[in-house]
Amino acid sequence: MSVDFKISKSIFLQISDNICNQILEGTLKSGERVPSIRDLAADFEVNSNTVLRAYTILSDVGVIENKRGIGFFVTEDAKQNILERNKAEFFKTDLPEFINKIQLLKLNKADLKDLSDIVESLN
Amino acid sequence: MSVDFKISKSIFLQISDNICNQILEGTLKSGERVPSIRDLAADFEVNSNTVLRAYTILSDVGVIENKRGIGFFVTEDAKQNILERNKAEFFKTDLPEFINKIQLLKLNKADLKDLSDIVESLN
Amino acid sequence: MSVDFKISKSIFLQISDNICNQILEGTLKSGERVPSIRDLAADFEVNSNTVLRAYTILSDVGVIENKRGIGFFVTEDAKQNILERNKAEFFKTDLPEFINKIQLLKLNKADLKDLSDIVESLN
Amino acid sequence: MSVDFKISKSIFLQISDNICNQILEGTLKSGERVPSIRDLAADFEVNSNTVLRAYTILSDVGVIENKRGIGFFVTEDAKQNILERNKAEFFKTDLPEFINKIQLLKLNKADLKDLSDIVESLN
DNA sequence: GTGGTCTAGACCACA
DNA sequence: GTGGTCTAGACCACG
């Protein structure tokens, strides 16, 4: 695997996002072991400390947990945990900022047709 | 004025955004003088170098212009200028990311009712 | 049995403490056989090397002894032995640290009523 | 300053404890700047990453906060914050374990006279 | 000057 | 084998 990291965001955050997304998508399931720090560092071609940092953060927020000497495992409530955090962040920050931009830029309905269509197609 | 800067974004960028927003809102009009670097630094309780950096960027993109010895002034086409830049940025980055988040978080119509209402009320 | 090990202390130490406590409580008596390494490893869901390490330590300090091919047994003077070691450790380390904490946290008599009652009820 | 760190505990934890204790003692007051990472690293003769780690933890728990480009400062509610955390930990873990040890070791009143005296002298 | 990120690598305890 | 700590040092953005 060769991964391109964005320059605008810390690598360790991109790694933790990557793990979270795999959990949300179902690629990684509760109880499953995530790759060892060394393996993931090799895959991503980064320093193992960088992966460790990502894993430490995910541990702190209860998405993965360490079984000593064995590795890190996805927690039971990882998925829900991630969704809750991300939703809270979305409604607190992303949505207001987005609405603010719409109004500041004086966009019109036509500009946002794609968005409307997508929202309309939701449950 | 006591301002809370976000940790995730450079202060000088937040300051230049602030000026741009004031121009978009009409608080600052073409031809008007923007606050002196010293005053704004005092207001925001930041280093004056930080304000200078924000003003330099705004000068570079033609939103304000320096009249030596007098101060910085909002250019004639500042508003238009900002709108163009921000719109391009919005459609290239903000909108796709926003849509992506909606889908990752599996939000439903009800979650986004506020947004829909606002979009619906546009021209 | 499913046991929660603390993260702050080695598992093998927690296992040896567990055995010692059972001896102090009388659950395990002198001359009795302690669980086989395999059984205990299965009970605790740990690697058998980890149990072996705990047993090795307990053997070294004369709390259990190995009868080759049969298993580990509680020694005659296990209880006495443990008490002496633990008391020495208690007065040298635990008690001073505990007192220090009481003072740092500026606790009052009411906070420590439970403790006082227990101490008062001793011989 | 030459500091002796205990081998049984991570240096970065001992550093964060050290800062907390200075705050509890009043040596460091709310709003004051804590030493720069580099300075403290030099004082303690450790790597600056080690100090950074200590400071990061203290930031995460709201004991200090970063003013970008300037340094770390003790938060308004640092003292209360530390006391609350430590007290919660004390009543949840330290006290029960301590009481448990008293009983397991079958200590008597005489053994704990010092402790009793200290408790008795509290408010 | 400040802190923040990342690397390379040593060393350790633990399972 | 696993992760955890620490070091030394480079490089960066920011104020």
Coordinates of C-alpha atoms (C1' of nucleotides) in Angstrom, one line a residue:
Chain A
M1 CA 0.0 0.0 0.0
S2 CA 1.2 3.4 -0.9
V3 CA -0.6 6.3 0.7
D4 CA -0.6 9.9 -0.2
F5 CA -1.1 12.1 2.8
K6 CA -2.3 15.7 2.5
I7 CA 0.1 18.3 3.4
S8 CA -2.5 20.4 5.1
K9 CA -3.2 18.0 7.9
S10 CA -1.0 16.1 10.4
I11 CA -0.1 12.6 9.3
F12 CA -1.1 11.1 12.6
L13 CA -4.6 12.7 12.3
Q14 CA -5.0 11.3 8.8
I15 CA -4.0 7.9 10.1
S16 CA -6.6 8.0 12.9
D17 CA -9.2 9.3 10.5
N18 CA -8.3 6.4 8.2
I19 CA -8.9 3.9 10.9
C20 CA -12.2 5.5 11.9
N21 CA -13.4 5.5 8.4
Q22 CA -12.6 1.8 8.0
I23 CA -14.6 1.2 11.2
L24 CA -17.5 3.3 9.8
E25 CA -17.4 1.4 6.5
G26 CA -17.3 -1.9 8.2
T27 CA -13.9 -2.9 7.0
L28 CA -12.8 -3.1 10.6
K29 CA -15.3 -4.6 13.0
S30 CA -15.7 -4.5 16.8
G31 CA -13.3 -6.9 18.4
E32 CA -11.0 -7.1 15.5
R33 CA -7.4 -6.4 15.8
V34 CA -6.1 -3.4 14.0
P35 CA -2.7 -3.7 12.3
S36 CA 0.3 -3.6 14.6
I37 CA 2.1 -0.3 14.9
R38 CA 5.1 -1.6 13.0
D39 CA 3.1 -3.1 10.2
L40 CA 1.0 0.0 9.6
A41 CA 4.1 2.2 9.8
A42 CA 5.7 0.0 7.1
D43 CA 2.5 0.1 5.0
F44 CA 2.2 3.8 5.2
E45 CA 5.9 4.4 5.0
V46 CA 5.9 6.5 8.1
N47 CA 7.7 6.4 11.4
S48 CA 6.2 4.0 13.9
N49 CA 6.0 6.8 16.4
T50 CA 3.6 8.5 14.1
V51 CA 1.3 5.5 14.0
L52 CA 1.7 5.1 17.8
R53 CA 0.4 8.7 18.2
A54 CA -2.6 8.0 16.1
Y55 CA -3.4 4.8 18.0
T56 CA -2.9 6.6 21.3
I57 CA -5.5 9.2 20.4
L58 CA -7.9 6.5 19.3
S59 CA -7.4 4.7 22.6
D60 CA -8.0 7.9 24.5
V61 CA -11.4 8.4 22.8
G62 CA -12.3 4.7 23.2
V63 CA -12.3 3.7 19.6
I64 CA -9.6 1.0 20.1
E65 CA -8.1 -0.5 23.2
N66 CA -4.8 -2.1 23.9
K67 CA -4.4 -5.7 25.0
R68 CA -1.0 -5.8 26.4
G69 CA 1.6 -7.6 24.4
I70 CA -1.0 -8.5 21.8
G71 CA -2.0 -5.4 20.0
F72 CA -4.9 -2.9 19.6
F73 CA -8.5 -4.0 19.1
V74 CA -11.6 -2.2 17.9
T75 CA -13.8 -1.6 20.9
E76 CA -17.4 -2.8 21.1
D77 CA -18.9 0.7 20.8
A78 CA -16.3 2.1 18.4
K79 CA -18.7 2.8 15.6
Q80 CA -21.3 4.5 17.7
N81 CA -18.6 6.4 19.5
I82 CA -17.2 7.8 16.3
L83 CA -20.5 8.7 14.9
E84 CA -21.5 10.5 18.0
R85 CA -18.3 12.5 18.1
N86 CA -18.4 13.4 14.5
K87 CA -22.1 14.3 14.5
A88 CA -21.6 16.6 17.5
E89 CA -18.7 18.3 15.8
F90 CA -20.7 18.6 12.6
F91 CA -23.7 20.3 14.2
K92 CA -21.6 22.5 16.4
T93 CA -19.1 23.7 13.9
D94 CA -19.4 22.5 10.3
L95 CA -23.0 23.1 9.7
P96 CA -23.1 26.7 11.2
E97 CA -20.0 27.6 9.2
F98 CA -21.4 26.2 6.1
I99 CA -24.6 28.1 6.4
N100 CA -22.7 31.2 7.2
K101 CA -20.7 30.8 4.0
I102 CA -23.8 30.3 1.9
Q103 CA -25.2 33.6 3.2
L104 CA -21.9 35.5 3.0
L105 CA -21.4 34.4 -0.6
K106 CA -25.0 35.3 -1.4
L107 CA -25.4 32.0 -3.2
N108 CA -28.7 31.2 -4.9
K109 CA -30.7 28.1 -5.2
A110 CA -29.2 27.2 -8.5
D111 CA -25.7 27.2 -7.0
L112 CA -26.8 24.7 -4.4
K113 CA -28.9 22.4 -6.6
D114 CA -26.5 19.5 -6.2
L115 CA -26.7 19.8 -2.5
S116 CA -30.5 20.1 -2.4
D117 CA -30.8 17.0 -4.6
I118 CA -28.6 15.0 -2.2
V119 CA -30.4 16.2 0.9
E120 CA -33.7 15.5 -0.8
S121 CA -32.7 11.9 -1.5
L122 CA -32.0 11.2 2.1
N123 CA -34.3 9.3 4.4
Chain B
M1 CA -13.0 43.4 21.9
S2 CA -11.8 40.0 23.0
V3 CA -11.7 37.4 20.3
D4 CA -11.5 33.7 20.5
F5 CA -9.4 32.3 17.8
K6 CA -9.7 28.7 16.7
I7 CA -6.8 26.5 17.4
S8 CA -7.1 24.7 14.1
K9 CA -6.4 27.8 11.9
S10 CA -3.7 30.3 11.8
I11 CA -4.5 33.5 13.6
F12 CA -3.4 35.7 10.7
L13 CA -5.8 33.8 8.4
Q14 CA -8.6 34.2 10.9
I15 CA -7.9 37.9 10.9
S16 CA -7.9 38.3 7.2
D17 CA -11.2 36.3 7.1
N18 CA -12.6 38.7 9.6
I19 CA -11.8 41.7 7.5
C20 CA -13.2 40.0 4.4
N21 CA -16.4 39.2 6.2
Q22 CA -16.8 42.8 7.3
I23 CA -16.4 43.9 3.7
L24 CA -19.0 41.3 2.5
E25 CA -21.4 42.4 5.2
G26 CA -20.9 46.0 4.3
T27 CA -19.4 47.0 7.7
L28 CA -16.3 48.0 5.8
K29 CA -17.0 49.8 2.4
S30 CA -14.8 50.4 -0.6
G31 CA -12.5 53.4 0.0
E32 CA -12.8 53.2 3.7
R33 CA -9.7 52.9 5.9
V34 CA -9.3 49.6 7.8
P35 CA -8.1 49.8 11.4
S36 CA -4.4 50.5 11.9
I37 CA -2.2 47.5 12.5
R38 CA -1.5 48.7 16.0
D39 CA -5.2 49.2 16.9
L40 CA -6.3 45.9 15.5
A41 CA -3.4 44.1 17.2
A42 CA -4.5 45.7 20.5
D43 CA -8.1 44.9 19.9
F44 CA -7.3 41.2 19.1
E45 CA -4.6 41.0 21.7
V46 CA -2.2 39.6 19.2
N47 CA 1.3 40.5 18.0
S48 CA 1.3 43.3 15.4
N49 CA 3.4 41.2 13.1
T50 CA 0.4 38.8 13.0
V51 CA -1.9 41.6 11.8
L52 CA 0.7 42.8 9.4
R53 CA 0.8 39.4 7.9
A54 CA -3.0 39.3 7.5
Y55 CA -2.9 42.8 5.8
T56 CA -0.1 41.8 3.6
I57 CA -2.1 38.9 2.3
L58 CA -5.1 41.0 1.7
S59 CA -3.0 43.5 -0.1
D60 CA -1.5 40.7 -2.3
V61 CA -5.0 39.6 -3.4
G62 CA -6.2 43.2 -4.0
V63 CA -8.7 43.5 -1.2
I64 CA -7.0 46.3 0.6
E65 CA -4.2 48.7 -0.5
N66 CA -1.6 50.5 1.4
K67 CA -1.3 54.3 1.2
R68 CA 2.1 54.9 2.6
G69 CA 2.1 56.7 5.8
I70 CA -1.7 56.8 6.0
G71 CA -2.9 53.3 6.3
F72 CA -4.7 50.5 4.5
F73 CA -7.8 51.1 2.5
V74 CA -10.5 48.8 1.1
T75 CA -10.1 48.7 -2.7
E76 CA -12.8 49.5 -5.2
D77 CA -13.3 46.0 -6.3
A78 CA -12.7 44.3 -2.9
K79 CA -16.1 42.9 -2.5
Q80 CA -16.3 41.5 -6.0
N81 CA -12.8 40.2 -5.6
I82 CA -13.5 38.4 -2.4
L83 CA -16.7 36.9 -3.6
E84 CA -15.0 35.4 -6.7
R85 CA -12.2 33.9 -4.7
N86 CA -14.4 32.5 -1.9
K87 CA -17.0 31.1 -4.3
A88 CA -14.3 29.3 -6.3
E89 CA -12.9 27.9 -3.0
F90 CA -16.4 27.0 -1.8
F91 CA -17.3 24.9 -4.8
K92 CA -13.9 23.3 -5.1
T93 CA -13.4 22.3 -1.5
D94 CA -16.1 23.2 1.0
L95 CA -19.1 21.9 -0.8
P96 CA -17.6 18.5 -1.7
E97 CA -16.3 18.0 1.8
F98 CA -19.6 19.0 3.3
I99 CA -21.5 16.5 1.1
N100 CA -19.0 13.8 1.9
K101 CA -19.6 14.4 5.6
I102 CA -23.4 14.2 5.3
Q103 CA -23.0 10.8 3.7
L104 CA -20.4 9.4 6.0
L105 CA -22.4 10.5 9.1
K106 CA -25.5 8.9 7.5
L107 CA -27.6 12.0 8.3
N108 CA -31.2 12.1 7.4
K109 CA -33.5 14.9 6.1
A110 CA -34.6 15.9 9.6
D111 CA -31.0 16.5 10.6
L112 CA -30.6 18.9 7.8
K113 CA -34.0 20.6 8.0
D114 CA -32.5 24.0 9.0
L115 CA -30.2 23.8 6.0
S116 CA -32.9 22.9 3.6
D117 CA -35.1 25.7 4.8
I118 CA -32.3 28.2 4.3
V119 CA -31.5 26.9 0.9
E120 CA -35.2 27.0 0.0
S121 CA -35.5 30.6 1.0
L122 CA -32.7 31.7 -1.4
N123 CA -33.4 33.4 -4.7
Chain C
M1 CA -13.8 -16.0 35.4
S2 CA -13.2 -12.8 33.5
V3 CA -10.8 -10.6 35.3
D4 CA -10.1 -6.9 34.6
F5 CA -6.4 -6.2 35.0
K6 CA -5.3 -2.7 35.7
I7 CA -3.3 -1.1 33.0
S8 CA -0.9 0.5 35.5
K9 CA 0.5 -2.7 36.8
S10 CA 2.0 -5.7 35.2
I11 CA -0.4 -8.6 34.7
F12 CA 2.0 -11.1 36.2
L13 CA 2.3 -9.0 39.4
Q14 CA -1.5 -8.7 39.6
I15 CA -1.7 -12.5 39.3
S16 CA 0.8 -13.1 42.0
D17 CA -1.0 -10.5 44.2
N18 CA -4.2 -12.4 43.6
I19 CA -2.6 -15.7 44.8
C20 CA -1.1 -14.0 47.8
N21 CA -4.5 -12.5 48.7
Q22 CA -6.2 -15.8 48.5
I23 CA -3.6 -17.2 50.8
L24 CA -4.1 -14.4 53.3
E25 CA -7.9 -14.8 53.1
G26 CA -7.6 -18.5 53.7
T27 CA -9.0 -19.5 50.4
L28 CA -5.8 -21.2 49.6
K29 CA -4.2 -23.0 52.6
S30 CA -0.7 -24.3 53.3
G31 CA -0.1 -27.5 51.5
E32 CA -2.8 -27.0 49.0
R33 CA -2.2 -27.1 45.3
V34 CA -2.6 -23.9 43.4
P35 CA -4.3 -24.0 40.0
S36 CA -2.2 -25.3 37.2
I37 CA -0.6 -22.8 35.0
R38 CA -2.8 -23.8 32.1
D39 CA -6.0 -23.6 34.0
L40 CA -5.2 -20.2 35.5
A41 CA -4.1 -18.9 32.1
A42 CA -7.4 -20.0 30.7
D43 CA -9.4 -18.5 33.6
F44 CA -7.6 -15.2 33.3
E45 CA -7.4 -15.3 29.5
V46 CA -3.8 -14.5 29.5
N47 CA -0.7 -16.1 28.1
S48 CA 0.6 -19.1 30.1
N49 CA 4.0 -17.5 30.2
T50 CA 2.5 -14.7 32.2
V51 CA 1.2 -17.1 34.8
L52 CA 4.5 -18.9 34.8
R53 CA 6.2 -15.7 35.6
A54 CA 3.9 -15.0 38.5
Y55 CA 4.4 -18.5 39.9
T56 CA 8.2 -18.2 39.4
I57 CA 8.2 -15.1 41.5
L58 CA 6.1 -16.7 44.2
S59 CA 8.4 -19.6 44.2
D60 CA 11.4 -17.4 44.5
V61 CA 10.0 -15.7 47.6
G62 CA 8.9 -19.0 49.2
V63 CA 5.2 -18.6 48.9
I64 CA 4.6 -21.6 46.7
E65 CA 6.9 -24.5 45.7
N66 CA 7.1 -26.7 42.7
K67 CA 6.7 -30.4 43.0
R68 CA 8.0 -31.6 39.6
G69 CA 5.4 -33.1 37.4
I70 CA 2.6 -32.5 39.9
G71 CA 2.2 -28.8 40.3
F72 CA 2.8 -25.8 42.6
F73 CA 1.8 -26.0 46.3
V74 CA 1.4 -23.4 49.0
T75 CA 4.3 -23.6 51.4
E76 CA 4.0 -24.1 55.1
D77 CA 5.1 -20.6 56.0
A78 CA 3.5 -18.9 53.0
K79 CA 1.1 -16.8 55.0
Q80 CA 3.7 -15.6 57.5
N81 CA 6.1 -15.0 54.7
I82 CA 3.6 -12.8 52.7
L83 CA 2.6 -10.9 55.8
E84 CA 6.1 -10.0 56.6
R85 CA 7.0 -8.8 53.1
N86 CA 3.8 -6.9 52.6
K87 CA 3.9 -5.2 56.0
A88 CA 7.5 -4.0 55.4
E89 CA 6.4 -2.7 52.0
F90 CA 3.3 -1.1 53.5
F91 CA 5.1 0.9 56.2
K92 CA 8.0 1.8 53.9
T93 CA 5.9 3.0 50.9
D94 CA 2.2 2.7 51.0
L95 CA 1.6 4.5 54.3
P96 CA 3.8 7.5 53.7
E97 CA 2.4 8.0 50.2
F98 CA -1.1 7.7 51.6
I99 CA -0.4 10.3 54.3
N100 CA 1.2 12.5 51.7
K101 CA -1.9 12.4 49.5
I102 CA -4.2 13.2 52.4
Q103 CA -2.3 16.3 53.0
L104 CA -1.9 17.4 49.4
L105 CA -5.6 17.0 48.8
K106 CA -6.4 18.9 51.9
L107 CA -8.9 16.3 53.0
N108 CA -10.8 16.8 56.2
K109 CA -12.0 14.5 58.9
A110 CA -15.3 13.9 57.3
D111 CA -13.7 12.8 54.1
L112 CA -11.9 10.1 56.0
K113 CA -14.6 9.0 58.4
D114 CA -14.9 5.6 56.9
L115 CA -11.2 5.0 57.3
S116 CA -11.2 6.3 60.9
D117 CA -14.1 4.0 61.8
I118 CA -12.2 1.0 60.4
V119 CA -9.0 1.9 62.2
E120 CA -11.0 2.4 65.4
S121 CA -12.6 -1.0 65.1
L122 CA -9.2 -2.7 65.0
N123 CA -7.6 -4.5 67.9
Chain D
M1 CA 18.2 22.5 38.9
S2 CA 19.0 18.9 39.0
V3 CA 16.1 16.5 39.4
D4 CA 16.1 12.9 40.2
F5 CA 13.3 11.0 38.5
K6 CA 12.0 7.7 39.9
I7 CA 12.6 4.8 37.7
S8 CA 9.2 3.3 38.4
K9 CA 7.2 6.0 36.7
S10 CA 7.4 7.7 33.3
I11 CA 9.4 10.9 33.3
F12 CA 6.7 12.8 31.4
L13 CA 4.2 11.8 34.2
Q14 CA 6.6 12.9 36.9
I15 CA 7.0 16.2 35.1
S16 CA 3.2 16.8 34.8
D17 CA 2.8 15.8 38.5
N18 CA 5.5 18.3 39.3
I19 CA 3.7 21.1 37.5
C20 CA 0.4 20.1 39.2
N21 CA 2.0 20.1 42.6
Q22 CA 3.5 23.6 42.0
I23 CA 0.0 24.8 41.1
L24 CA -1.5 23.2 44.3
E25 CA 1.3 24.7 46.4
G26 CA 0.7 28.1 44.8
T27 CA 4.2 28.4 43.3
L28 CA 2.4 28.6 39.9
K29 CA -0.7 30.7 39.9
S30 CA -3.6 31.0 37.4
G31 CA -2.7 33.0 34.4
E32 CA 1.0 32.6 34.9
R33 CA 3.2 31.3 32.2
V34 CA 4.8 27.9 32.8
P35 CA 8.4 27.5 31.7
S36 CA 8.9 27.1 28.0
I37 CA 9.4 23.5 26.8
R38 CA 13.0 24.1 25.9
D39 CA 13.8 25.8 29.3
L40 CA 12.2 23.1 31.3
A41 CA 13.9 20.4 29.2
A42 CA 17.2 22.0 29.9
D43 CA 16.4 22.3 33.7
F44 CA 15.4 18.7 34.0
E45 CA 18.0 17.5 31.6
V46 CA 15.5 15.6 29.5
N47 CA 14.6 15.7 25.9
S48 CA 12.2 18.5 24.9
N49 CA 9.8 16.0 23.5
T50 CA 9.4 14.5 26.9
V51 CA 8.4 17.9 28.4
L52 CA 6.1 18.5 25.4
R53 CA 4.3 15.3 26.2
A54 CA 3.8 16.3 29.8
Y55 CA 2.5 19.7 28.7
T56 CA 0.2 18.1 26.1
I57 CA -1.4 16.0 28.7
L58 CA -1.9 19.0 31.0
S59 CA -3.5 20.9 28.2
D60 CA -5.8 18.0 27.4
V61 CA -7.1 18.0 31.0
G62 CA -7.4 21.8 31.1
V63 CA -4.7 22.6 33.6
I64 CA -2.6 24.7 31.3
E65 CA -3.4 26.2 27.9
N66 CA -1.4 27.2 25.0
K67 CA -1.2 30.8 23.6
R68 CA 0.3 30.3 20.3
G69 CA 3.7 31.6 19.8
I70 CA 3.9 32.7 23.4
G71 CA 3.8 29.7 25.6
F72 CA 1.7 27.7 28.0
F73 CA -0.2 29.3 30.8
V74 CA -2.0 28.0 33.9
T75 CA -5.7 28.1 33.4
E76 CA -8.2 29.9 35.6
D77 CA -9.6 26.7 37.1
A78 CA -6.4 24.7 37.1
K79 CA -6.2 24.3 40.9
Q80 CA -9.8 23.2 41.3
N81 CA -9.5 21.0 38.3
I82 CA -6.5 19.2 39.7
L83 CA -8.0 18.8 43.1
E84 CA -11.2 17.4 41.7
R85 CA -9.4 14.9 39.5
N86 CA -7.1 13.8 42.3
K87 CA -9.8 13.5 44.9
A88 CA -12.0 11.4 42.6
E89 CA -9.1 9.1 42.0
F90 CA -8.3 9.0 45.7
F91 CA -11.8 7.9 46.7
K92 CA -12.2 5.6 43.8
T93 CA -8.9 3.8 44.0
D94 CA -6.4 4.7 46.7
L95 CA -8.7 4.7 49.7
P96 CA -10.4 1.3 49.0
E97 CA -7.0 -0.3 48.2
F98 CA -5.5 1.2 51.4
I99 CA -8.4 -0.1 53.5
N100 CA -8.1 -3.5 51.8
K101 CA -4.5 -3.7 52.7
I102 CA -5.1 -2.8 56.3
Q103 CA -7.4 -5.6 56.6
L104 CA -5.4 -8.2 54.6
L105 CA -2.4 -7.4 56.7
K106 CA -4.4 -7.7 59.8
L107 CA -2.8 -4.5 61.2
N108 CA -3.8 -3.3 64.6
K109 CA -4.5 0.2 66.1
A110 CA -0.9 0.6 67.2
D111 CA 0.4 0.0 63.7
L112 CA -1.7 2.9 62.5
K113 CA -1.2 5.3 65.3
D114 CA 0.6 7.8 63.2
L115 CA -2.1 7.8 60.6
S116 CA -4.8 8.1 63.3
D117 CA -3.0 11.1 64.8
I118 CA -2.8 12.8 61.5
V119 CA -6.4 12.2 60.6
E120 CA -7.4 13.4 64.1
S121 CA -5.5 16.7 63.6
L122 CA -7.4 17.5 60.4
N123 CA -10.3 20.0 60.3
Chain E
dG1 C1' 11.3 33.3 20.3
dT2 C1' 7.2 29.8 20.8
dG3 C1' 5.2 25.0 20.2
dG4 C1' 4.2 21.0 16.7
dT5 C1' 5.4 17.3 13.6
dC6 C1' 8.1 13.7 12.1
dT7 C1' 12.1 10.7 11.8
dA8 C1' 15.5 7.2 13.2
dG9 C1' 16.8 4.5 16.4
dA10 C1' 17.8 2.7 21.0
dC11 C1' 16.1 0.5 24.9
dC12 C1' 12.6 -1.5 27.8
dA13 C1' 8.7 -4.3 30.0
dC14 C1' 5.6 -7.4 28.8
dA15 C1' 3.0 -11.6 26.8
Chain F
dG1 C1' 6.2 -10.7 18.9
dT2 C1' 3.6 -6.5 21.2
dG3 C1' 3.5 -1.5 22.6
dG4 C1' 5.8 2.3 25.5
dT5 C1' 9.4 5.6 26.6
dC6 C1' 13.0 8.5 25.6
dT7 C1' 16.6 10.7 22.9
dA8 C1' 18.7 13.6 19.4
dG9 C1' 17.8 16.3 16.0
dA10 C1' 15.7 18.2 11.7
dC11 C1' 12.1 21.0 10.0
dC12 C1' 8.1 23.7 10.1
dA13 C1' 4.4 27.4 11.0
dC14 C1' 3.5 30.9 13.8
dG15 C1' 3.9 35.4 16.6

